[in-house]
Coordinates of C-alpha atoms and ligand atoms in Angstrom, one line a residue:
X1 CA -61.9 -73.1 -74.4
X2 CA -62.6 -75.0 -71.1
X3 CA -59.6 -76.5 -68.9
X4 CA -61.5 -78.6 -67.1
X5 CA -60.6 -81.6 -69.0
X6 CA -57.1 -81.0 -69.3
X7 CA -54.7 -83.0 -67.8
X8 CA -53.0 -81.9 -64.2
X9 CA -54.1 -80.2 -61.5
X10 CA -57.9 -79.1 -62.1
X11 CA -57.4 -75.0 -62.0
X12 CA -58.9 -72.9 -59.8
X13 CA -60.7 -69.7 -59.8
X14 CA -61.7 -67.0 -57.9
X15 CA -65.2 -64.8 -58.4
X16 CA -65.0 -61.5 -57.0
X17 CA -68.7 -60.8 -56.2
X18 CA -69.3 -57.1 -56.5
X19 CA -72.2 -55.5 -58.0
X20 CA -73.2 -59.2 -59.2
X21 CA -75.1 -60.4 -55.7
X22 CA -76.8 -63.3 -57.5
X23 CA -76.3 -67.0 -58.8
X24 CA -78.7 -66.4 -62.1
X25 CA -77.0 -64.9 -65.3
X26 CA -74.0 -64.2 -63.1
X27 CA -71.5 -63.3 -66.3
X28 CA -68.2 -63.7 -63.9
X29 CA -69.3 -66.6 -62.5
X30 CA -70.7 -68.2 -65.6
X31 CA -67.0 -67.6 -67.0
X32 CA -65.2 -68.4 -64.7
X33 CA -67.5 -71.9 -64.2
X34 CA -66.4 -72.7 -68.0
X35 CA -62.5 -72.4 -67.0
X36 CA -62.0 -74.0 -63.7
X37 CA -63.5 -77.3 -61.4
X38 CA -62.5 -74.7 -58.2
X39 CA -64.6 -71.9 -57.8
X40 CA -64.5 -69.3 -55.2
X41 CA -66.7 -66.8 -55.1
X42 CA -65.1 -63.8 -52.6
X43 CA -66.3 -61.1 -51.3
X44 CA -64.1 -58.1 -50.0
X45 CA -65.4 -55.8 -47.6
X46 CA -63.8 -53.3 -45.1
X47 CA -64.0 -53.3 -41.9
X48 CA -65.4 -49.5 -42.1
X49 CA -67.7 -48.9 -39.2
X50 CA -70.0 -47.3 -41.9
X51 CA -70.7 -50.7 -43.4
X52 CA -72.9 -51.4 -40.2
X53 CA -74.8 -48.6 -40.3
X54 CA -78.7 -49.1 -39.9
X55 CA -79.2 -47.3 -43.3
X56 CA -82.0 -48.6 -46.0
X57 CA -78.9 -49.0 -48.2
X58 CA -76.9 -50.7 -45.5
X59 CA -79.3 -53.2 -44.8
X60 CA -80.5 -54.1 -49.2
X61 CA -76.6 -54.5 -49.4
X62 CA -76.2 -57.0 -46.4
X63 CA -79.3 -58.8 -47.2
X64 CA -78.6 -59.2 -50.8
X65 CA -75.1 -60.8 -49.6
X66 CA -76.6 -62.8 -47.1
X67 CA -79.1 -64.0 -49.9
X68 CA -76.2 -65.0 -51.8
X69 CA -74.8 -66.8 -49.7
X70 CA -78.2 -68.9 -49.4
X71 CA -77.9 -69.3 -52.7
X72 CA -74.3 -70.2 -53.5
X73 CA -75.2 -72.9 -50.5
X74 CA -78.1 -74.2 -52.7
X75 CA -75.4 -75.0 -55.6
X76 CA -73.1 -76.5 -52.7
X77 CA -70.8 -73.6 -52.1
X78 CA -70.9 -70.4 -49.8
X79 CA -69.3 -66.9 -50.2
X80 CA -66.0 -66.8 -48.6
X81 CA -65.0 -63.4 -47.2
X82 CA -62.0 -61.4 -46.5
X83 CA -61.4 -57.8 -45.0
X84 CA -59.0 -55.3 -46.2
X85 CA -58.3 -53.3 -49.6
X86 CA -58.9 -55.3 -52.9
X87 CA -55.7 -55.3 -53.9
X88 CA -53.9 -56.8 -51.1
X89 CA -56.9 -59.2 -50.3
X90 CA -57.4 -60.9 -53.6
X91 CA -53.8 -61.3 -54.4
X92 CA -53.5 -63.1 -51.0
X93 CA -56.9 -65.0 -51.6
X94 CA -55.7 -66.0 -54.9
X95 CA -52.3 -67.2 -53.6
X96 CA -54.1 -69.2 -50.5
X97 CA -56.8 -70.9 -52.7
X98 CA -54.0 -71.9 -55.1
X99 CA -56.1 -69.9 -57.9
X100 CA -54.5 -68.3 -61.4
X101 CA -57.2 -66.3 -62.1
X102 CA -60.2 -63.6 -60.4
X103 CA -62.8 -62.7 -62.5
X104 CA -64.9 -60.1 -61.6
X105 CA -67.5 -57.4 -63.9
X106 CA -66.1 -54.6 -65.3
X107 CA -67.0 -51.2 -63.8
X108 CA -66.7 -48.3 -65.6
X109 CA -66.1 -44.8 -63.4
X110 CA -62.5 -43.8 -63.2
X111 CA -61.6 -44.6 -59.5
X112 CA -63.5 -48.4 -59.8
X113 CA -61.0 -48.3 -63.3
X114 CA -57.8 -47.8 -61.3
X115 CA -58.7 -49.5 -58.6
X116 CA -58.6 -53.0 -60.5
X117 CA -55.3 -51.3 -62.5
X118 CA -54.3 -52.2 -58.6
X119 CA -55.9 -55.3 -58.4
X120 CA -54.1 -56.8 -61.6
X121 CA -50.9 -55.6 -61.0
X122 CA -50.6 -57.1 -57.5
X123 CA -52.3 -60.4 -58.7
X124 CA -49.2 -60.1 -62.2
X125 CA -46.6 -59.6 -59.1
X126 CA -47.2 -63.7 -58.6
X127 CA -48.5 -64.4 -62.3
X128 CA -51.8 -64.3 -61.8
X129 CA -54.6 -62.6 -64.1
X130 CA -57.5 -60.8 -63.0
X131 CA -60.2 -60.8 -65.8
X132 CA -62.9 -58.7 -66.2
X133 CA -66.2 -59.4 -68.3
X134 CA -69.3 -57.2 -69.1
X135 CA -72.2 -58.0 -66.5
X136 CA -73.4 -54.6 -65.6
X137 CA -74.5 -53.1 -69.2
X138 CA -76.0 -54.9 -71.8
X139 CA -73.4 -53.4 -74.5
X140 CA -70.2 -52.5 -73.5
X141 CA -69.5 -48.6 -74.2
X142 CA -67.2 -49.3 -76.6
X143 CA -69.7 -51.0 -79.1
X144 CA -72.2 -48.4 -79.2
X145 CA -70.2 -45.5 -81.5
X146 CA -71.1 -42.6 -83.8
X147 CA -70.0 -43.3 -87.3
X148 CA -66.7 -41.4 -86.9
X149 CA -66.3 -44.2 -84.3
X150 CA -67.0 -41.9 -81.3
X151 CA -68.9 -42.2 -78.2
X152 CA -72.0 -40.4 -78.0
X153 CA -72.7 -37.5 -76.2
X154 CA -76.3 -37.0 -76.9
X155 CA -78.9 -39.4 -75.7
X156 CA -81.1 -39.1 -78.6
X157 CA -78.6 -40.0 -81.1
X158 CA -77.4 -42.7 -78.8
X159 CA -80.1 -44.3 -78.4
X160 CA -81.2 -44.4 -82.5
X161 CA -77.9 -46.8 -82.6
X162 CA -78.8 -48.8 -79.9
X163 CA -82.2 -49.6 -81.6
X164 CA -79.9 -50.5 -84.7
X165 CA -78.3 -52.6 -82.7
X166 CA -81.2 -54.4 -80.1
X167 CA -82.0 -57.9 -81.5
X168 CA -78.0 -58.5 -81.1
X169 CA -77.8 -57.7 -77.1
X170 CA -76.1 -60.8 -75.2
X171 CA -78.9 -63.2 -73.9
X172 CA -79.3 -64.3 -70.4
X173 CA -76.4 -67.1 -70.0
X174 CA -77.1 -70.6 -68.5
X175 CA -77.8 -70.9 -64.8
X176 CA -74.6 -72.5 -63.1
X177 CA -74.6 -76.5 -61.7
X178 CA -73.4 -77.7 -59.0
X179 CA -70.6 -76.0 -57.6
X180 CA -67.6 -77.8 -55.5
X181 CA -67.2 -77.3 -51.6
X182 CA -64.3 -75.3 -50.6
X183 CA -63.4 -74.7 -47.2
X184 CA -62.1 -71.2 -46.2
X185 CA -58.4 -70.8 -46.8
X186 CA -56.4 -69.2 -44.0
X187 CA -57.5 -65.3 -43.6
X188 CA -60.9 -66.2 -45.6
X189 CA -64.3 -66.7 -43.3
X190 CA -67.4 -66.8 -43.8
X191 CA -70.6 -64.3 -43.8
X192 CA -71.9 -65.1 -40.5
X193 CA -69.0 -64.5 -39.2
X194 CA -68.6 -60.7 -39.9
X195 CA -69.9 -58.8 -36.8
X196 CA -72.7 -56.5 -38.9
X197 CA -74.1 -59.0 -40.8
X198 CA -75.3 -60.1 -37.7
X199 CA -79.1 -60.3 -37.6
X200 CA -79.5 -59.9 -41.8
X201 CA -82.6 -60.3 -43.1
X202 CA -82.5 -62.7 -45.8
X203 CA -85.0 -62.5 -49.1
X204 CA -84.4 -58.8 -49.8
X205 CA -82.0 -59.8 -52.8
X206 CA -81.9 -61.9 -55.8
X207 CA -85.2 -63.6 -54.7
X208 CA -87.4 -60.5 -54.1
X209 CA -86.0 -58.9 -57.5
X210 CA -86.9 -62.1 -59.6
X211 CA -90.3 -61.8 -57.9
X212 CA -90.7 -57.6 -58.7
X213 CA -90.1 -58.6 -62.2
X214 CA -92.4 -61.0 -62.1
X215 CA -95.1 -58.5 -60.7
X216 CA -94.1 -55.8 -63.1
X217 CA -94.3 -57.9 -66.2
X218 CA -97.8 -59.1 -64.9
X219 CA -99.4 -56.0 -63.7
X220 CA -97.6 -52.7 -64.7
X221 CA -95.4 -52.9 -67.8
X222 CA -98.2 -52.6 -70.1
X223 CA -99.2 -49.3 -68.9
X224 CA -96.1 -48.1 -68.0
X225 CA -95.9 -45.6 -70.8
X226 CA -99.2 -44.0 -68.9
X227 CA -98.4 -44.3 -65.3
X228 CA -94.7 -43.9 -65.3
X229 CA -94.8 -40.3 -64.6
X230 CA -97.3 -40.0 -61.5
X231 CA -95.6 -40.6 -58.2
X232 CA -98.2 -41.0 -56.5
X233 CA -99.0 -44.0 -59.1
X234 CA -96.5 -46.6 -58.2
X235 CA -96.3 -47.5 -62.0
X236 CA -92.7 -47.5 -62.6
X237 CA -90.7 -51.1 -62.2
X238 CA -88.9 -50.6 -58.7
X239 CA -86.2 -52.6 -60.2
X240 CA -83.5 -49.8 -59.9
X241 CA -81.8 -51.1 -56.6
X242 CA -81.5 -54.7 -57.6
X243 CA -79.9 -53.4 -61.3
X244 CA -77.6 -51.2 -59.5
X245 CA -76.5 -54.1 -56.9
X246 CA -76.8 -56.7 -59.4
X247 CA -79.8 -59.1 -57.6
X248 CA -80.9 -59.6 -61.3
X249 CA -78.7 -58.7 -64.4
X250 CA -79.7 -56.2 -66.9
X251 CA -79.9 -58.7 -69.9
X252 CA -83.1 -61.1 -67.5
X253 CA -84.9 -57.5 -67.8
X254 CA -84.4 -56.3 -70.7
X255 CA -85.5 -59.4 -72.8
X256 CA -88.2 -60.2 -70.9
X257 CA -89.1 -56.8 -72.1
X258 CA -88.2 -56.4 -75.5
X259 CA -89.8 -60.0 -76.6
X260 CA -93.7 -58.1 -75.8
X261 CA -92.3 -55.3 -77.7
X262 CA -90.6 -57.6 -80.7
X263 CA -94.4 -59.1 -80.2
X264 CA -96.4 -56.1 -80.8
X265 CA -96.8 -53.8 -83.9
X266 CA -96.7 -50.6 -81.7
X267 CA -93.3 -52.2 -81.0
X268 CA -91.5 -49.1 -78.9
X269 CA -94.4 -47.2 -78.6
X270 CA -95.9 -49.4 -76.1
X271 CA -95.3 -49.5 -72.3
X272 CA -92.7 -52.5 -72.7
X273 CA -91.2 -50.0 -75.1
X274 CA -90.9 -46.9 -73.5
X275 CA -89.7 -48.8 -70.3
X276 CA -86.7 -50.1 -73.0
X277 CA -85.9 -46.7 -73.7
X278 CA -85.5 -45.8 -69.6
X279 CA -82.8 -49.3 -69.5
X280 CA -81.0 -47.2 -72.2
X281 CA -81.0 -44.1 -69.9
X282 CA -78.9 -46.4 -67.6
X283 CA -76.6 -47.6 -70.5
X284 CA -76.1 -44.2 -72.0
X285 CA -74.8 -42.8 -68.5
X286 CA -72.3 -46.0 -68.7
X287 CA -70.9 -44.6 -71.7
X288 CA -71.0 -41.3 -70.4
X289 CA -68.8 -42.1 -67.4
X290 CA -66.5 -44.6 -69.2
X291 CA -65.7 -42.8 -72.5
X292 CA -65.5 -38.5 -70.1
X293 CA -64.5 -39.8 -67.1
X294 CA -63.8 -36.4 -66.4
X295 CA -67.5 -36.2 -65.6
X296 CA -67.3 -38.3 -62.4
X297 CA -66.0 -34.9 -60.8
X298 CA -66.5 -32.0 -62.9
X299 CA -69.3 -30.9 -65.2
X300 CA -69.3 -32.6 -68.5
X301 CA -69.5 -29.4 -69.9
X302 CA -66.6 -27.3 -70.1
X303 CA -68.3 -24.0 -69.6
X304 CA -70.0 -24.8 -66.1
X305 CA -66.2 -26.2 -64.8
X306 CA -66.2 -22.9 -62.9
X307 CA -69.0 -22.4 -61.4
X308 CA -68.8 -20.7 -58.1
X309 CA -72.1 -22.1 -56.3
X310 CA -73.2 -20.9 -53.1
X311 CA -72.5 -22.5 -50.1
X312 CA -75.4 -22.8 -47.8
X313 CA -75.3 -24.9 -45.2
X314 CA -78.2 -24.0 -43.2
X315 CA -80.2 -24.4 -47.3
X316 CA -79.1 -27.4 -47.6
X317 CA -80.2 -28.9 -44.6
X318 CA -83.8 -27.8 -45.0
X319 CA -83.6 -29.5 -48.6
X320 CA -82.3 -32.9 -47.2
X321 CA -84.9 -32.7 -44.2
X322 CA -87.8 -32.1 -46.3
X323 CA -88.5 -28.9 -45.1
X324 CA -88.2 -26.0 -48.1
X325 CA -91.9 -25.3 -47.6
X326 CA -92.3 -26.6 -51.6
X327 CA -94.7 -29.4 -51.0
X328 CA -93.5 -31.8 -53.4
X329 CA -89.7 -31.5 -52.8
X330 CA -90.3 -31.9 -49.6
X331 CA -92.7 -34.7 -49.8
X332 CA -89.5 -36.4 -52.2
X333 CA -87.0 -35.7 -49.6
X334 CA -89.2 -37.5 -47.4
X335 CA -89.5 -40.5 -49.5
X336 CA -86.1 -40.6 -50.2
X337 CA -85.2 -40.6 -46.2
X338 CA -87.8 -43.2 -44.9
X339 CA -87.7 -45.4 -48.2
X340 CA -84.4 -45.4 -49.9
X341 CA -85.9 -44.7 -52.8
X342 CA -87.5 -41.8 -54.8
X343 CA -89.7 -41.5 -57.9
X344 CA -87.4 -40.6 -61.2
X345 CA -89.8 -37.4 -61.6
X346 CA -89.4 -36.1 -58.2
X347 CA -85.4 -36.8 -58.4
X348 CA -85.7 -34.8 -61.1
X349 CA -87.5 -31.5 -59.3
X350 CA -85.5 -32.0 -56.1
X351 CA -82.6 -31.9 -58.3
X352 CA -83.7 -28.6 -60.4
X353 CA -84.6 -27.5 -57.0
X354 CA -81.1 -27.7 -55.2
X355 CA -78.9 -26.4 -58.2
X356 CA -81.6 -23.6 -59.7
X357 CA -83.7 -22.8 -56.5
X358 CA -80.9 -22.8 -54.2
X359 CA -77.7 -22.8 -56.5
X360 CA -75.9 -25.4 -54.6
X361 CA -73.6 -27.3 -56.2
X362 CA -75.4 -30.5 -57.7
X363 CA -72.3 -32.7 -56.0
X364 CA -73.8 -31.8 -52.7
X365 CA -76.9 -33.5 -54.0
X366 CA -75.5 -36.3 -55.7
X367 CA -73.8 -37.3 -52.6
X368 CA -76.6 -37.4 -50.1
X369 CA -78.2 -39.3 -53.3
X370 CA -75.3 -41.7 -53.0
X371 CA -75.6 -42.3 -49.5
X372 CA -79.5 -42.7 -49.2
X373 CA -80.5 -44.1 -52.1
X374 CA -80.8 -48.0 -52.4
X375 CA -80.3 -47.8 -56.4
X376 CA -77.5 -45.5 -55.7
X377 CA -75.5 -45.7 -59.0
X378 CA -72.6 -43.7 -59.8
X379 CA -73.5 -43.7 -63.7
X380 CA -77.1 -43.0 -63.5
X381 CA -77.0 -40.6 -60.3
X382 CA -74.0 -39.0 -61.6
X383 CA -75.8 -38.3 -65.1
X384 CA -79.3 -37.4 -63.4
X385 CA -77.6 -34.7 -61.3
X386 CA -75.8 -33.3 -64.3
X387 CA -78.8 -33.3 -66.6
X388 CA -80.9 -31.3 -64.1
X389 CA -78.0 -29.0 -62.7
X390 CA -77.8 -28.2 -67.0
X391 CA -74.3 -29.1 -66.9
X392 CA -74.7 -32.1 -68.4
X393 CA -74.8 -34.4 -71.4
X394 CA -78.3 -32.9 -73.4
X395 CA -81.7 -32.2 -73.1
X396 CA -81.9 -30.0 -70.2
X397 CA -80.1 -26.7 -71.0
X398 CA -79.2 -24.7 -68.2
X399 CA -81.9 -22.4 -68.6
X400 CA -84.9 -24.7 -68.4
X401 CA -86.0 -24.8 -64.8
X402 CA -88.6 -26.7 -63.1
X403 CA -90.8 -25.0 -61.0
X404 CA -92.1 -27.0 -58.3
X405 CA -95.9 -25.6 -58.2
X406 CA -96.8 -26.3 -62.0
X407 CA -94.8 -29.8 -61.7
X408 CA -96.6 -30.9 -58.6
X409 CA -100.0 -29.6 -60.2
X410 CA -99.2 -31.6 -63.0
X411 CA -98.2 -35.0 -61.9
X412 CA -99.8 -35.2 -58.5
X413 CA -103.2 -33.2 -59.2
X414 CA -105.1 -34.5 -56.4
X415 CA -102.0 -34.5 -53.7
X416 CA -102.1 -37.8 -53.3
X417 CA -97.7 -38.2 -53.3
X418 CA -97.6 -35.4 -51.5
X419 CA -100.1 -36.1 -48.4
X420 CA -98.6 -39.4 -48.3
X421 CA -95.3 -38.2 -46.5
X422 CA -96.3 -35.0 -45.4
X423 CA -99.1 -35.6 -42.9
X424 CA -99.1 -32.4 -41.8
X425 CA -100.7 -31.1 -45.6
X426 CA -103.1 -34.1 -44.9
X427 CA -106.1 -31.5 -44.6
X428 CA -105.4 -28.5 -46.5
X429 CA -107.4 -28.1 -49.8
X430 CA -106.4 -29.8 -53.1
X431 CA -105.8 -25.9 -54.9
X432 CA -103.6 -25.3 -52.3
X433 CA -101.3 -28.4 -51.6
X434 CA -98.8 -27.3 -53.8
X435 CA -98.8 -23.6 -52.9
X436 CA -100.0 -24.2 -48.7
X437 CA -98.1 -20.4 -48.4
X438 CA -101.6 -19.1 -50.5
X439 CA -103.7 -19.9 -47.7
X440 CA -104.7 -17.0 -45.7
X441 CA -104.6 -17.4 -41.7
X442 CA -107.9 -18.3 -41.4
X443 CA -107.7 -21.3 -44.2
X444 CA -104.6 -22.5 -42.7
X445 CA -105.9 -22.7 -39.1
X446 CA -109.0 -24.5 -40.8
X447 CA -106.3 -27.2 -42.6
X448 CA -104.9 -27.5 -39.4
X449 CA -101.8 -26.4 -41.0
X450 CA -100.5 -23.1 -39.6
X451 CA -97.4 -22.1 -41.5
X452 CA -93.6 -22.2 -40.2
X453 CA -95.7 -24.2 -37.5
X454 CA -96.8 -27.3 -39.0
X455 CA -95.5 -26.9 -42.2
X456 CA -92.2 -24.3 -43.0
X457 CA -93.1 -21.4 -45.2
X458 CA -91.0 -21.3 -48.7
X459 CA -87.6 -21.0 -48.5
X460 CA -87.2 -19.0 -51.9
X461 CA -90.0 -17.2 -54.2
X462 CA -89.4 -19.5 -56.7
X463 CA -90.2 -16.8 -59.7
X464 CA -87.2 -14.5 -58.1
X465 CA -85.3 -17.7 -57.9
X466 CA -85.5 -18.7 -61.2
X467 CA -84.5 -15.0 -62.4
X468 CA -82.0 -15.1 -60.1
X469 CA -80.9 -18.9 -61.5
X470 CA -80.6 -17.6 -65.1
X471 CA -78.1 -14.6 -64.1
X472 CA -76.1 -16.5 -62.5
X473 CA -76.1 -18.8 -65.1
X474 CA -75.6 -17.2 -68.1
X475 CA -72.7 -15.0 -66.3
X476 CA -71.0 -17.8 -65.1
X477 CA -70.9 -19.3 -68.6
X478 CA -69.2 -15.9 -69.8
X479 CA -67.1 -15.4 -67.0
X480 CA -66.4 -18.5 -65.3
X481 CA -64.0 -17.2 -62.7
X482 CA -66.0 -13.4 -62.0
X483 CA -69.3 -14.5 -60.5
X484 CA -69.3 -13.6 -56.9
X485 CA -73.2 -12.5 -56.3
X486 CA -75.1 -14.0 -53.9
X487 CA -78.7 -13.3 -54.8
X488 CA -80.0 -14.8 -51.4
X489 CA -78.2 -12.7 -49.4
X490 CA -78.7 -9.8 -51.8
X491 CA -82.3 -10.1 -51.8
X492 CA -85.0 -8.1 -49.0
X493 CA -86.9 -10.8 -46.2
X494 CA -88.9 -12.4 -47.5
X495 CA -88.2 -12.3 -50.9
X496 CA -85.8 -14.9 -51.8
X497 CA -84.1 -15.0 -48.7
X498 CA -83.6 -18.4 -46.6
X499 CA -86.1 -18.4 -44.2
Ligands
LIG1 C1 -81.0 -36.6 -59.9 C2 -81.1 -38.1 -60.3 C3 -80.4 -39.1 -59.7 C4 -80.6 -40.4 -60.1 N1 -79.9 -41.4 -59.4 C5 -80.0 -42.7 -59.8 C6 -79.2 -43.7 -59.1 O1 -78.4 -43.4 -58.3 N2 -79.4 -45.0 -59.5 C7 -80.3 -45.3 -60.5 O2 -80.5 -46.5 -60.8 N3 -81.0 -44.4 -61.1 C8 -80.9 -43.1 -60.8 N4 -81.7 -42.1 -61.4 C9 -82.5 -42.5 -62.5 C10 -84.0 -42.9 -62.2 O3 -84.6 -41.9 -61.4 C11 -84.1 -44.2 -61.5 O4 -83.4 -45.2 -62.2 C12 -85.6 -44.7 -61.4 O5 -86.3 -43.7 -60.7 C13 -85.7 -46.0 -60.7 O6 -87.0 -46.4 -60.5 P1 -87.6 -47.7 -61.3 O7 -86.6 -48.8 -61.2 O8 -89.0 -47.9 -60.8 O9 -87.5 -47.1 -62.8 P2 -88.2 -47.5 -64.1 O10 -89.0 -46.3 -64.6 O11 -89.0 -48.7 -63.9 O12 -87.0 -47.7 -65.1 C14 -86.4 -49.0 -65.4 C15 -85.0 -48.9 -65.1 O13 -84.4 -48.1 -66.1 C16 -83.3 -47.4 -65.5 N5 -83.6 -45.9 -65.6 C17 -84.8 -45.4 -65.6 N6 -84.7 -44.0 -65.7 C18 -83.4 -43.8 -65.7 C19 -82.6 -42.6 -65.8 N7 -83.2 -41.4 -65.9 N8 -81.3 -42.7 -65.8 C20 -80.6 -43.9 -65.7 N9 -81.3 -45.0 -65.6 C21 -82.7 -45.0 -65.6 C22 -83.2 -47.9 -64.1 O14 -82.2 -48.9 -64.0 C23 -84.6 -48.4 -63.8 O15 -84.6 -49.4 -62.8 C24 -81.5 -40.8 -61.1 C25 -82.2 -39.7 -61.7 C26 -82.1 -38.4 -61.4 C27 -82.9 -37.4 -62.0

């Protein structure tokens, strides 16, 4: 019910912006908008020197705030800023701004969880409230259930429900009016006034996503069940980053999806369709994380708890760099440093790669995925890593394992993905741009690609590898604590050694 035309002071409100960097179908905002004439929409930051760094990530996350900002300004209000922990800095916000209540999205991993357990019990110290409403899934966890009312732990299962379910999701809500002028309050400022937003490009943000949806529901989305597969193809939506940061909410892309496929008898079958069916990857790891939050740390599955993974530093390295000597992991490491972004297909083999090739443990991975990635998403990267490492939710057992030459072959025939960030391959022959360790001296020299020259050779055999993967695998399932080989050391030059 709204206050606003209650009599007394007009109430006030603050909107914490995280992981809601737009105006449009802004669910805390909208609330809050219904409740209170004073609106504040805050953003927290730290004063972390990391938060300046010159990162792809870094500078989507500054220039989505900065285009915030612009468009808070266009409704008459800006973002007002403090620095410090959440806790401390919204209880003081609210108590400065004279407002009873933050709203802000709910999150759902178990350290986001406890850290707003902080935030309302600081803001309840003064009687304040801090509420929390669903913008960053279409369903909440909690209403998609098994029959036995429990979450699911399958995606298959899960998402047969959802599709029970998908003419009820929440529609996009009503675009915000004018919003009323505040002036800082004492220890607030404003964006341009933090040092490393200095310089910010604006129009990376809620803008640019509104325009990639735009292009995707014009160009790709129809064949999207074809392309969605090929790197090299650029058919998938590019939307990932702006979903994760929240420049455009889930609910403005999945109806503007699911209307073409309500239109069309091939209803899920269709690109729109099978592009519905990814959004539900990103809800099902939602659930995932919110109803095991066990898996933000350990493996969902108890039998892999124990794994003892190998610790390779000097591995690991040539896997971030791009330089395992398997062309199309280390044309996606590539991507992934220059662009921010990699295709779902080749985070998929790179993954496979680093726990199955290598052994390392996939939280090495999902780190350096966190850190580069613009999308990065502790839901979705959490349960990508854990599906490919096979300790997972479903689908890929442990002891199915990707191998990098027959994937490449298959999804990037011609090398075009590859060739693209690996110059160096530019030359050698399409039979052997996934397998440029098949070349004899002669061909190589002809490619102009001599190996561990211009291009490293392999870092593993990946048929002893995979042997080697399935061991250690299966014995670490029967004896979680005993596994202590080391097949890499174990193993002569040059076959399944790091190089
Ligand atoms: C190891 C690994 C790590 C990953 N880390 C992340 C991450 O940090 N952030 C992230 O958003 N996605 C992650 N994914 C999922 C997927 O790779 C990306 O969402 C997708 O590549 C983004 O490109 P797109 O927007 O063009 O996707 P599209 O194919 O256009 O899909 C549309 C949307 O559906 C969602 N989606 C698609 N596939 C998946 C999936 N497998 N799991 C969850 N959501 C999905 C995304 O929100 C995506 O934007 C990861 C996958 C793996 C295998």
């Amino acid at each position: 019910m709204s206050r606003r035309n209650s009599a007394g002071p007009r109430p006030c409100a603050i909107v914490w912006m995280r992981r809601a960097f737009r105006v449009d179908d802004n669910a805390p905002l909208w609330h809050a908008v219904q409740e209170a004439a004073k609106i504040i929409p805050l953003l927290v930051v730290n004063d972390d020197p990391r938060y300046a760094a010159d990162t792809n990530r870094r500078r989507f996350v500054r220039g989505a705030i900065a285009d915030l900002d612009a468009g808070l300004r266009m409704h008459g209000s800006h973002v007002h800023v403090r620095v410090g922990p959440a806790p401390r800095e919204l209880a003081r916000a609210a108590a400065a701004y004279g407002a009873d209540t933050v709203y802000a999205a709910r999150v759902y991993h178990p350290s986001g969880i406890a850290r707003d357990a902080a935030v309302a019990r600081e803001l309840a110290r003064t009687g304040r409230r801090l509420i929390l409403v669903n913008d960053l899934v279409l369903r909440e966890p909690s209403e998609v259930r098994t029959q036995q009312d429990q979450p699911f732990r399958m995606f298959t299962p899960f998402q047969r429900r959802w599709q029970e379910l998908a003419d009820d999701v929440p529609r996009p809500l009503p675009g915000v009016q004018t919003l009323l002028r505040v002036p800082c309050a004492e220890g607030s400022t404003t964006v341009d006034r933090i040092p490393y937003f200095a310089g910010t490009r604006e129009g990376l943000g809620e803008p640019a996503a509104a325009l990639q949806l735009r292009r995707f529901l014009q160009k790709d989305i129809a064949h999207y069940h074809l392309r969605r597969d090929y790197p090299a193809a650029e058919g998938t939506s590019h939307l990932s980053q702006h979903l994760a940061l929240g420049t455009l909410s889930p609910r403005q892309v999945y109806w503007s999806a699911y209307t073409r496929v309500q239109r069309d008898e091939a209803g899920m079958r269709t690109g729109p369709g099978v592009f519905i069916m990814e959004l539900l990857w990103r809800e099902f790891y939602y659930q995932i994380l919110a109803s095991f939050p066990h898996a933000q740390d350990h493996a969902f599955r108890k039998e892999f708890r124990d794994i003892r993974w190998h610790r390779s530093p000097r591995a690991f390295a040539r896997w971030k760099d791009g330089r395992t000597g398997y062309p199309i992991v280390d044309a996606a490491m590539r991507q992934l440093n220059t662009e921010g972004w990699m295709h779902n297909r080749a985070r998929m083999i790179v993954a496979s790669f680093l726990t199955k090739d290598l052994l390392l443990h996939w939280r090495w991975g999902e780190r350096y995925f966190m850190d580069h990635l613009v999308d990065a998403d502790i839901a979705s990267n959490n349960g990508g890593w854990q599906w490919a490492a096979g300790t997972g939710t479903d689908a890929s057992p442990w002891f199915r394992i990707f191998n990098p030459v027959v994937q490449g072959k298959t999804y990037d025939p011609d090398g075009a993905y590859v060739r693209r960030y690996l110059p160096e391959l530019r030359h050698v022959p399409d039979r052997f741009v996934h397998e440029p360790w098949r070349m004899t001296r002669a061909e190589q020299k002809a490619a102009g690609c001599i190996l561990d020259r211009e291009y490293p050779q392999r870092i593993v055999d990946h048929a002893k590898a995979r042997a080697a993967a399935l061991l250690f695998y299966s014995s670490s399932r029967r004896h979680a604590h005993a596994t202590k080989s080391n097949h890499f050391a174990a193993a002569p030059e040059g076959q399944g050694s790091y190089r």
